[in-house]
């Protein structure tokens, strides 16, 4: 009963909200959960990362089992990713403890997480661009491409190091790297492969962090209680929700969260001290991203010979069944 506090319900609510977003979009787990818990002030950054990784290992397992039963993962790709990611996920937390003074670990992790969040936001924009180029080029899906072991292992190693240190990147960074290496991979295969390799990756990162920092059950229990049903509900309502708007909202939130964490950690260019933030700066960054993104996207479309706005829309680019010229029975693109 000592656990039933305002903090318990705050963590439960955060877990539920992030779980819904993960179920809706398949992105944003660690990238949203970790900063949310840090800003709630429930523990040091290392404690939060450990709890988030442990919870993610639980709720990602269910999604991976579903995709495996449906035959959507490319197991060859997943195997080579795991060869690279698991050792680095185990090494990452210890690497930080070896090179950083114990008194500076909290701020160092906040800096790492802040930069990882900005990277995660950038990968979404990059994924849209790759999808646009693929659609314009008329590339055909290839769910069983020839595996390129070395670059695939290197992608896994980079993702494993990032996840082991920050808990961010198992979905965003690795997925965009896969898309760049194997552009013909369909969306279903991409998500399934990423989920299957993410489970042992996140589990290895969780084990390494637990061994180093211990596990705070007071954070983990409400996190799991909130995130599991949230993920199930999000998955159930996903077909009826316009995901493109949610995903663009996530990009704005990730950018603001990344800047806020860099600010909170005292990153010199932002000029903040320990635990200080500049709310107006963070809000300004969010507003700029919100206003500038559509313009940047329009310019990118122009480079591909398209008008700044119109078809293919972001929603169409993220629809695995979309083909230029036809959506359902309607003619939408003559190019």
mmCIF file of N, CA and C in Angstrom, residues 15-134:
data_model
loop_
_atom_site.group_PDB
_atom_site.id
_atom_site.type_symbol
_atom_site.label_atom_id
_atom_site.label_comp_id
_atom_site.label_asym_id
_atom_site.label_seq_id
_atom_site.Cartn_x
_atom_site.Cartn_y
_atom_site.Cartn_z
ATOM 1 N N UNK A 15 2.418 5.876 -18.498
ATOM 2 C CA UNK A 15 2.562 4.595 -19.176
ATOM 3 C C UNK A 15 1.382 4.308 -20.092
ATOM 4 N N UNK A 16 0.186 4.594 -19.617
ATOM 5 C CA UNK A 16 -1.014 4.356 -20.422
ATOM 6 C C UNK A 16 -1.016 5.237 -21.669
ATOM 7 N N UNK A 17 -0.720 6.515 -21.501
ATOM 8 C CA UNK A 17 -0.729 7.447 -22.633
ATOM 9 C C UNK A 17 0.298 7.039 -23.683
ATOM 10 N N UNK A 18 1.523 6.759 -23.239
ATOM 11 C CA UNK A 18 2.570 6.367 -24.184
ATOM 12 C C UNK A 18 2.224 5.025 -24.819
ATOM 13 N N UNK A 19 1.646 4.106 -24.047
ATOM 14 C CA UNK A 19 1.231 2.818 -24.591
ATOM 15 C C UNK A 19 0.217 2.980 -25.705
ATOM 16 N N UNK A 20 -0.736 3.885 -25.538
ATOM 17 C CA UNK A 20 -1.728 4.153 -26.592
ATOM 18 C C UNK A 20 -1.033 4.654 -27.862
ATOM 19 N N UNK A 21 -0.076 5.575 -27.686
ATOM 20 C CA UNK A 21 0.639 6.122 -28.846
ATOM 21 C C UNK A 21 1.436 5.031 -29.552
ATOM 22 N N UNK A 22 2.098 4.170 -28.774
ATOM 23 C CA UNK A 22 2.860 3.062 -29.370
ATOM 24 C C UNK A 22 1.924 2.133 -30.138
ATOM 25 N N UNK A 23 0.765 1.823 -29.557
ATOM 26 C CA UNK A 23 -0.198 0.971 -30.239
ATOM 27 C C UNK A 23 -0.742 1.606 -31.505
ATOM 28 N N UNK A 24 -0.931 2.918 -31.487
ATOM 29 C CA UNK A 24 -1.463 3.622 -32.645
ATOM 30 C C UNK A 24 -0.466 3.687 -33.794
ATOM 31 N N UNK A 25 0.771 3.967 -33.480
ATOM 32 C CA UNK A 25 1.745 4.327 -34.511
ATOM 33 C C UNK A 25 2.922 3.374 -34.637
ATOM 34 N N UNK A 26 3.165 2.540 -33.615
ATOM 35 C CA UNK A 26 4.333 1.669 -33.642
ATOM 36 C C UNK A 26 5.629 2.399 -33.359
ATOM 37 N N UNK A 27 5.555 3.662 -32.958
ATOM 38 C CA UNK A 27 6.765 4.420 -32.676
ATOM 39 C C UNK A 27 6.594 5.177 -31.361
ATOM 40 N N UNK A 28 7.717 5.620 -30.815
ATOM 41 C CA UNK A 28 7.647 6.541 -29.693
ATOM 42 C C UNK A 28 7.713 5.932 -28.323
ATOM 43 N N UNK A 29 7.969 4.603 -28.184
ATOM 44 C CA UNK A 29 7.995 3.982 -26.862
ATOM 45 C C UNK A 29 9.007 4.602 -25.934
ATOM 46 N N UNK A 30 10.275 4.213 -26.088
ATOM 47 C CA UNK A 30 11.326 4.775 -25.252
ATOM 48 C C UNK A 30 11.502 6.260 -25.479
ATOM 49 N N UNK A 31 11.286 6.711 -26.725
ATOM 50 C CA UNK A 31 11.490 8.122 -27.048
ATOM 51 C C UNK A 31 10.506 9.024 -26.326
ATOM 52 N N UNK A 32 9.327 8.526 -25.977
ATOM 53 C CA UNK A 32 8.355 9.324 -25.234
ATOM 54 C C UNK A 32 8.363 9.002 -23.742
ATOM 55 N N UNK A 33 8.518 7.711 -23.409
ATOM 56 C CA UNK A 33 8.402 7.297 -22.018
ATOM 57 C C UNK A 33 9.533 7.831 -21.154
ATOM 58 N N UNK A 34 10.759 7.696 -21.627
ATOM 59 C CA UNK A 34 11.912 8.100 -20.821
ATOM 60 C C UNK A 34 11.874 9.581 -20.457
ATOM 61 N N UNK A 35 11.714 10.501 -21.431
ATOM 62 C CA UNK A 35 11.644 11.914 -21.024
ATOM 63 C C UNK A 35 10.432 12.220 -20.159
ATOM 64 N N UNK A 36 9.297 11.550 -20.407
ATOM 65 C CA UNK A 36 8.110 11.790 -19.579
ATOM 66 C C UNK A 36 8.396 11.467 -18.114
ATOM 67 N N UNK A 37 9.055 10.343 -17.865
ATOM 68 C CA UNK A 37 9.365 9.952 -16.489
ATOM 69 C C UNK A 37 10.412 10.877 -15.868
ATOM 70 N N UNK A 38 11.374 11.313 -16.669
ATOM 71 C CA UNK A 38 12.376 12.240 -16.145
ATOM 72 C C UNK A 38 11.730 13.553 -15.736
ATOM 73 N N UNK A 39 10.815 14.065 -16.573
ATOM 74 C CA UNK A 39 10.168 15.332 -16.249
ATOM 75 C C UNK A 39 9.179 15.195 -15.096
ATOM 76 N N UNK A 40 8.674 13.964 -14.861
ATOM 77 C CA UNK A 40 7.833 13.732 -13.677
ATOM 78 C C UNK A 40 8.663 13.740 -12.403
ATOM 79 N N UNK A 41 9.970 13.601 -12.537
ATOM 80 C CA UNK A 41 10.854 13.637 -11.378
ATOM 81 C C UNK A 41 10.770 12.394 -10.512
ATOM 82 N N UNK A 42 10.531 11.222 -11.142
ATOM 83 C CA UNK A 42 10.347 10.002 -10.350
ATOM 84 C C UNK A 42 11.667 9.327 -10.000
ATOM 85 N N UNK A 43 12.781 9.784 -10.575
ATOM 86 C CA UNK A 43 14.063 9.165 -10.261
ATOM 87 C C UNK A 43 15.162 9.724 -11.130
ATOM 88 N N UNK A 44 16.382 9.287 -10.854
ATOM 89 C CA UNK A 44 17.526 9.677 -11.667
ATOM 90 C C UNK A 44 17.369 9.105 -13.080
ATOM 91 N N UNK A 45 18.115 9.687 -14.012
ATOM 92 C CA UNK A 45 17.995 9.258 -15.408
ATOM 93 C C UNK A 45 18.312 7.767 -15.580
ATOM 94 N N UNK A 46 19.345 7.277 -14.877
ATOM 95 C CA UNK A 46 19.718 5.865 -14.996
ATOM 96 C C UNK A 46 18.599 4.961 -14.489
ATOM 97 N N UNK A 47 17.933 5.357 -13.411
ATOM 98 C CA UNK A 47 16.829 4.573 -12.850
ATOM 99 C C UNK A 47 15.652 4.525 -13.818
ATOM 100 N N UNK A 48 15.367 5.664 -14.425
ATOM 101 C CA UNK A 48 14.255 5.754 -15.379
ATOM 102 C C UNK A 48 14.542 4.914 -16.626
ATOM 103 N N UNK A 49 15.757 5.011 -17.154
ATOM 104 C CA UNK A 49 16.127 4.246 -18.343
ATOM 105 C C UNK A 49 15.981 2.745 -18.071
ATOM 106 N N UNK A 50 16.431 2.309 -16.887
ATOM 107 C CA UNK A 50 16.351 0.884 -16.535
ATOM 108 C C UNK A 50 14.898 0.406 -16.475
ATOM 109 N N UNK A 51 14.053 1.171 -15.802
ATOM 110 C CA UNK A 51 12.642 0.785 -15.685
ATOM 111 C C UNK A 51 11.954 0.794 -17.044
ATOM 112 N N UNK A 52 12.253 1.793 -17.863
ATOM 113 C CA UNK A 52 11.621 1.884 -19.186
ATOM 114 C C UNK A 52 12.026 0.706 -20.066
ATOM 115 N N UNK A 53 13.309 0.342 -20.036
ATOM 116 C CA UNK A 53 13.775 -0.791 -20.833
ATOM 117 C C UNK A 53 13.113 -2.094 -20.383
ATOM 118 N N UNK A 54 12.975 -2.274 -19.075
ATOM 119 C CA UNK A 54 12.365 -3.504 -18.554
ATOM 120 C C UNK A 54 10.893 -3.584 -18.961
ATOM 121 N N UNK A 55 10.178 -2.470 -18.846
ATOM 122 C CA UNK A 55 8.772 -2.453 -19.264
ATOM 123 C C UNK A 55 8.646 -2.692 -20.762
ATOM 124 N N UNK A 56 9.550 -2.087 -21.548
ATOM 125 C CA UNK A 56 9.497 -2.260 -23.002
ATOM 126 C C UNK A 56 9.731 -3.716 -23.397
ATOM 127 N N UNK A 57 10.619 -4.399 -22.664
ATOM 128 C CA UNK A 57 10.863 -5.815 -22.956
ATOM 129 C C UNK A 57 9.597 -6.639 -22.765
ATOM 130 N N UNK A 58 8.738 -6.196 -21.844
ATOM 131 C CA UNK A 58 7.491 -6.924 -21.584
ATOM 132 C C UNK A 58 6.463 -6.653 -22.676
ATOM 133 N N UNK A 59 6.195 -5.365 -22.962
ATOM 134 C CA UNK A 59 5.101 -5.105 -23.902
ATOM 135 C C UNK A 59 5.511 -5.289 -25.364
ATOM 136 N N UNK A 60 6.806 -5.199 -25.682
ATOM 137 C CA UNK A 60 7.226 -5.460 -27.047
ATOM 138 C C UNK A 60 7.163 -6.954 -27.380
ATOM 139 N N UNK A 61 7.297 -7.804 -26.355
ATOM 140 C CA UNK A 61 7.268 -9.249 -26.585
ATOM 141 C C UNK A 61 5.937 -9.679 -27.196
ATOM 142 N N UNK A 62 4.836 -9.126 -26.687
ATOM 143 C CA UNK A 62 3.515 -9.463 -27.216
ATOM 144 C C UNK A 62 3.389 -9.101 -28.685
ATOM 145 N N UNK A 63 3.851 -7.895 -29.044
ATOM 146 C CA UNK A 63 3.782 -7.476 -30.443
ATOM 147 C C UNK A 63 4.646 -8.334 -31.338
ATOM 148 N N UNK A 64 5.828 -8.735 -30.849
ATOM 149 C CA UNK A 64 6.720 -9.579 -31.640
ATOM 150 C C UNK A 64 6.109 -10.959 -31.879
ATOM 151 N N UNK A 65 5.439 -11.513 -30.863
ATOM 152 C CA UNK A 65 4.806 -12.833 -31.000
ATOM 153 C C UNK A 65 3.713 -12.791 -32.064
ATOM 154 N N UNK A 66 2.920 -11.714 -32.049
ATOM 155 C CA UNK A 66 1.851 -11.578 -33.040
ATOM 156 C C UNK A 66 2.436 -11.524 -34.446
ATOM 157 N N UNK A 67 3.464 -10.695 -34.644
ATOM 158 C CA UNK A 67 4.076 -10.573 -35.971
ATOM 159 C C UNK A 67 4.727 -11.883 -36.405
ATOM 160 N N UNK A 68 5.337 -12.614 -35.449
ATOM 161 C CA UNK A 68 5.976 -13.890 -35.796
ATOM 162 C C UNK A 68 4.936 -14.902 -36.254
ATOM 163 N N UNK A 69 3.789 -14.948 -35.577
ATOM 164 C CA UNK A 69 2.728 -15.881 -35.973
ATOM 165 C C UNK A 69 2.177 -15.563 -37.344
ATOM 166 N N UNK A 70 2.141 -14.261 -37.677
ATOM 167 C CA UNK A 70 1.610 -13.859 -38.972
ATOM 168 C C UNK A 70 2.662 -13.938 -40.081
ATOM 169 N N UNK A 71 3.868 -14.295 -39.711
ATOM 170 C CA UNK A 71 4.929 -14.466 -40.703
ATOM 171 C C UNK A 71 5.459 -13.183 -41.279
ATOM 172 N N UNK A 72 5.296 -12.051 -40.576
ATOM 173 C CA UNK A 72 5.729 -10.784 -41.153
ATOM 174 C C UNK A 72 7.211 -10.462 -40.974
ATOM 175 N N UNK A 73 7.939 -11.008 -39.969
ATOM 176 C CA UNK A 73 9.350 -10.635 -39.857
ATOM 177 C C UNK A 73 10.220 -11.317 -40.912
ATOM 178 N N UNK A 74 11.290 -10.635 -41.289
ATOM 179 C CA UNK A 74 12.338 -11.256 -42.092
ATOM 180 C C UNK A 74 13.391 -11.752 -41.097
ATOM 181 N N UNK A 75 13.381 -13.039 -40.797
ATOM 182 C CA UNK A 75 14.200 -13.576 -39.717
ATOM 183 C C UNK A 75 15.691 -13.513 -40.028
ATOM 184 N N UNK A 76 16.068 -13.551 -41.305
ATOM 185 C CA UNK A 76 17.482 -13.422 -41.644
ATOM 186 C C UNK A 76 18.016 -12.045 -41.277
ATOM 187 N N UNK A 77 17.238 -11.016 -41.628
ATOM 188 C CA UNK A 77 17.633 -9.660 -41.263
ATOM 189 C C UNK A 77 17.661 -9.496 -39.749
ATOM 190 N N UNK A 78 16.637 -10.020 -39.078
ATOM 191 C CA UNK A 78 16.569 -9.908 -37.618
ATOM 192 C C UNK A 78 17.780 -10.575 -36.961
ATOM 193 N N UNK A 79 18.204 -11.714 -37.521
ATOM 194 C CA UNK A 79 19.346 -12.444 -36.952
ATOM 195 C C UNK A 79 20.620 -11.598 -37.004
ATOM 196 N N UNK A 80 20.907 -11.005 -38.164
ATOM 197 C CA UNK A 80 22.123 -10.208 -38.296
ATOM 198 C C UNK A 80 22.055 -8.933 -37.464
ATOM 199 N N UNK A 81 20.873 -8.354 -37.352
ATOM 200 C CA UNK A 81 20.717 -7.188 -36.476
ATOM 201 C C UNK A 81 21.031 -7.552 -35.027
ATOM 202 N N UNK A 82 20.521 -8.697 -34.577
ATOM 203 C CA UNK A 82 20.740 -9.112 -33.189
ATOM 204 C C UNK A 82 22.203 -9.434 -32.907
ATOM 205 N N UNK A 83 22.908 -9.968 -33.904
ATOM 206 C CA UNK A 83 24.330 -10.255 -33.734
ATOM 207 C C UNK A 83 25.099 -8.978 -33.404
ATOM 208 N N UNK A 84 24.675 -7.863 -34.018
ATOM 209 C CA UNK A 84 25.329 -6.592 -33.731
ATOM 210 C C UNK A 84 24.789 -5.888 -32.506
ATOM 211 N N UNK A 85 23.470 -5.988 -32.285
ATOM 212 C CA UNK A 85 22.849 -5.136 -31.265
ATOM 213 C C UNK A 85 22.990 -5.663 -29.841
ATOM 214 N N UNK A 86 22.871 -6.968 -29.653
ATOM 215 C CA UNK A 86 22.839 -7.508 -28.293
ATOM 216 C C UNK A 86 24.158 -7.266 -27.534
ATOM 217 N N UNK A 87 25.327 -7.565 -28.130
ATOM 218 C CA UNK A 87 26.562 -7.281 -27.394
ATOM 219 C C UNK A 87 26.735 -5.807 -27.052
ATOM 220 N N UNK A 88 26.367 -4.919 -27.985
ATOM 221 C CA UNK A 88 26.533 -3.485 -27.733
ATOM 222 C C UNK A 88 25.529 -2.978 -26.705
ATOM 223 N N UNK A 89 24.329 -3.571 -26.674
ATOM 224 C CA UNK A 89 23.350 -3.192 -25.659
ATOM 225 C C UNK A 89 23.843 -3.581 -24.263
ATOM 226 N N UNK A 90 24.510 -4.718 -24.180
ATOM 227 C CA UNK A 90 25.089 -5.140 -22.901
ATOM 228 C C UNK A 90 26.261 -4.252 -22.497
ATOM 229 N N UNK A 91 27.030 -3.816 -23.479
ATOM 230 C CA UNK A 91 28.232 -3.020 -23.198
ATOM 231 C C UNK A 91 27.927 -1.559 -22.901
ATOM 232 N N UNK A 92 26.927 -0.981 -23.584
ATOM 233 C CA UNK A 92 26.671 0.456 -23.529
ATOM 234 C C UNK A 92 26.625 1.063 -22.142
ATOM 235 N N UNK A 93 25.770 0.573 -21.227
ATOM 236 C CA UNK A 93 25.692 1.173 -19.884
ATOM 237 C C UNK A 93 27.015 1.112 -19.131
ATOM 238 N N UNK A 94 27.762 0.017 -19.275
ATOM 239 C CA UNK A 94 29.049 -0.122 -18.594
ATOM 240 C C UNK A 94 30.079 0.836 -19.186
ATOM 241 N N UNK A 95 29.979 1.070 -20.487
ATOM 242 C CA UNK A 95 30.889 1.998 -21.146
ATOM 243 C C UNK A 95 30.745 3.395 -20.546
ATOM 244 N N UNK A 96 29.490 3.819 -20.330
ATOM 245 C CA UNK A 96 29.254 5.127 -19.722
ATOM 246 C C UNK A 96 29.829 5.175 -18.303
ATOM 247 N N UNK A 97 29.622 4.113 -17.527
ATOM 248 C CA UNK A 97 30.111 4.093 -16.140
ATOM 249 C C UNK A 97 31.632 4.095 -16.068
ATOM 250 N N UNK A 98 32.284 3.580 -17.113
ATOM 251 C CA UNK A 98 33.750 3.546 -17.127
ATOM 252 C C UNK A 98 34.362 4.905 -17.451
ATOM 253 N N UNK A 99 33.695 5.673 -18.311
ATOM 254 C CA UNK A 99 34.315 6.910 -18.813
ATOM 255 C C UNK A 99 33.756 8.180 -18.175
ATOM 256 N N UNK A 100 32.664 8.069 -17.410
ATOM 257 C CA UNK A 100 32.030 9.253 -16.817
ATOM 258 C C UNK A 100 32.128 9.172 -15.305
ATOM 259 N N UNK A 101 32.441 10.286 -14.678
ATOM 260 C CA UNK A 101 32.475 10.360 -13.220
ATOM 261 C C UNK A 101 31.082 10.068 -12.666
ATOM 262 N N UNK A 102 30.966 9.262 -11.594
ATOM 263 C CA UNK A 102 29.644 8.916 -11.047
ATOM 264 C C UNK A 102 28.765 10.127 -10.748
ATOM 265 N N UNK A 103 29.375 11.235 -10.328
ATOM 266 C CA UNK A 103 28.582 12.426 -10.016
ATOM 267 C C UNK A 103 27.999 13.080 -11.270
ATOM 268 N N UNK A 104 28.585 12.774 -12.423
ATOM 269 C CA UNK A 104 28.145 13.414 -13.668
ATOM 270 C C UNK A 104 27.271 12.499 -14.527
ATOM 271 N N UNK A 105 27.017 11.279 -14.066
ATOM 272 C CA UNK A 105 26.281 10.321 -14.902
ATOM 273 C C UNK A 105 24.873 10.811 -15.222
ATOM 274 N N UNK A 106 24.189 11.398 -14.242
ATOM 275 C CA UNK A 106 22.803 11.837 -14.470
ATOM 276 C C UNK A 106 22.734 12.874 -15.585
ATOM 277 N N UNK A 107 23.589 13.904 -15.498
ATOM 278 C CA UNK A 107 23.578 14.936 -16.537
ATOM 279 C C UNK A 107 24.047 14.377 -17.877
ATOM 280 N N UNK A 108 25.028 13.476 -17.841
ATOM 281 C CA UNK A 108 25.525 12.875 -19.090
ATOM 282 C C UNK A 108 24.429 12.079 -19.784
ATOM 283 N N UNK A 109 23.675 11.301 -19.009
ATOM 284 C CA UNK A 109 22.579 10.524 -19.593
ATOM 285 C C UNK A 109 21.497 11.439 -20.145
ATOM 286 N N UNK A 110 21.193 12.522 -19.446
ATOM 287 C CA UNK A 110 20.196 13.469 -19.956
ATOM 288 C C UNK A 110 20.649 14.068 -21.277
ATOM 289 N N UNK A 111 21.948 14.387 -21.378
ATOM 290 C CA UNK A 111 22.472 14.906 -22.639
ATOM 291 C C UNK A 111 22.340 13.859 -23.750
ATOM 292 N N UNK A 112 22.731 12.621 -23.445
ATOM 293 C CA UNK A 112 22.650 11.542 -24.439
ATOM 294 C C UNK A 112 21.206 11.314 -24.882
ATOM 295 N N UNK A 113 20.282 11.311 -23.915
ATOM 296 C CA UNK A 113 18.870 11.091 -24.248
ATOM 297 C C UNK A 113 18.340 12.254 -25.075
ATOM 298 N N UNK A 114 18.747 13.487 -24.717
ATOM 299 C CA UNK A 114 18.308 14.654 -25.473
ATOM 300 C C UNK A 114 18.717 14.580 -26.934
ATOM 301 N N UNK A 115 19.980 14.254 -27.178
ATOM 302 C CA UNK A 115 20.450 14.126 -28.564
ATOM 303 C C UNK A 115 19.778 12.944 -29.269
ATOM 304 N N UNK A 116 19.545 11.855 -28.529
ATOM 305 C CA UNK A 116 18.874 10.686 -29.123
ATOM 306 C C UNK A 116 17.451 11.031 -29.543
ATOM 307 N N UNK A 117 16.764 11.864 -28.760
ATOM 308 C CA UNK A 117 15.405 12.270 -29.113
ATOM 309 C C UNK A 117 15.401 13.121 -30.381
ATOM 310 N N UNK A 118 16.364 14.023 -30.498
ATOM 311 C CA UNK A 118 16.449 14.836 -31.714
ATOM 312 C C UNK A 118 16.759 13.955 -32.922
ATOM 313 N N UNK A 119 17.600 12.951 -32.727
ATOM 314 C CA UNK A 119 17.894 12.005 -33.809
ATOM 315 C C UNK A 119 16.643 11.223 -34.192
ATOM 316 N N UNK A 120 15.861 10.791 -33.186
ATOM 317 C CA UNK A 120 14.637 10.042 -33.455
ATOM 318 C C UNK A 120 13.639 10.894 -34.243
ATOM 319 N N UNK A 121 13.545 12.190 -33.901
ATOM 320 C CA UNK A 121 12.651 13.086 -34.638
ATOM 321 C C UNK A 121 13.116 13.228 -36.082
ATOM 322 N N UNK A 122 14.432 13.341 -36.270
ATOM 323 C CA UNK A 122 14.965 13.503 -37.630
ATOM 324 C C UNK A 122 14.736 12.255 -38.469
ATOM 325 N N UNK A 123 14.782 11.068 -37.838
ATOM 326 C CA UNK A 123 14.610 9.842 -38.614
ATOM 327 C C UNK A 123 13.212 9.734 -39.208
ATOM 328 N N UNK A 124 12.212 10.317 -38.517
ATOM 329 C CA UNK A 124 10.855 10.261 -39.077
ATOM 330 C C UNK A 124 10.782 11.074 -40.366
ATOM 331 N N UNK A 125 11.380 12.267 -40.358
ATOM 332 C CA UNK A 125 11.400 13.085 -41.566
ATOM 333 C C UNK A 125 12.169 12.376 -42.680
ATOM 334 N N UNK A 126 13.267 11.722 -42.317
ATOM 335 C CA UNK A 126 14.052 10.997 -43.310
ATOM 336 C C UNK A 126 13.270 9.821 -43.895
ATOM 337 N N UNK A 127 12.480 9.155 -43.046
ATOM 338 C CA UNK A 127 11.670 8.038 -43.527
ATOM 339 C C UNK A 127 10.634 8.506 -44.543
ATOM 340 N N UNK A 128 10.017 9.653 -44.288
ATOM 341 C CA UNK A 128 9.053 10.196 -45.246
ATOM 342 C C UNK A 128 9.722 10.481 -46.585
ATOM 343 N N UNK A 129 10.930 11.038 -46.528
ATOM 344 C CA UNK A 129 11.651 11.360 -47.767
ATOM 345 C C UNK A 129 11.972 10.087 -48.549
ATOM 346 N N UNK A 130 12.434 9.054 -47.851
ATOM 347 C CA UNK A 130 12.755 7.793 -48.521
ATOM 348 C C UNK A 130 11.502 7.193 -49.154
ATOM 349 N N UNK A 131 10.384 7.241 -48.424
ATOM 350 C CA UNK A 131 9.121 6.729 -48.973
ATOM 351 C C UNK A 131 8.701 7.514 -50.213
ATOM 352 N N UNK A 132 8.905 8.837 -50.177
ATOM 353 C CA UNK A 132 8.542 9.678 -51.322
ATOM 354 C C UNK A 132 9.386 9.314 -52.543
ATOM 355 N N UNK A 133 10.687 9.164 -52.347
ATOM 356 C CA UNK A 133 11.576 8.792 -53.451
ATOM 357 C C UNK A 133 11.193 7.424 -53.999
ATOM 358 N N UNK A 134 10.848 6.501 -53.104
ATOM 359 C CA UNK A 134 10.478 5.150 -53.533
ATOM 360 C C UNK A 134 9.190 5.175 -54.357
#
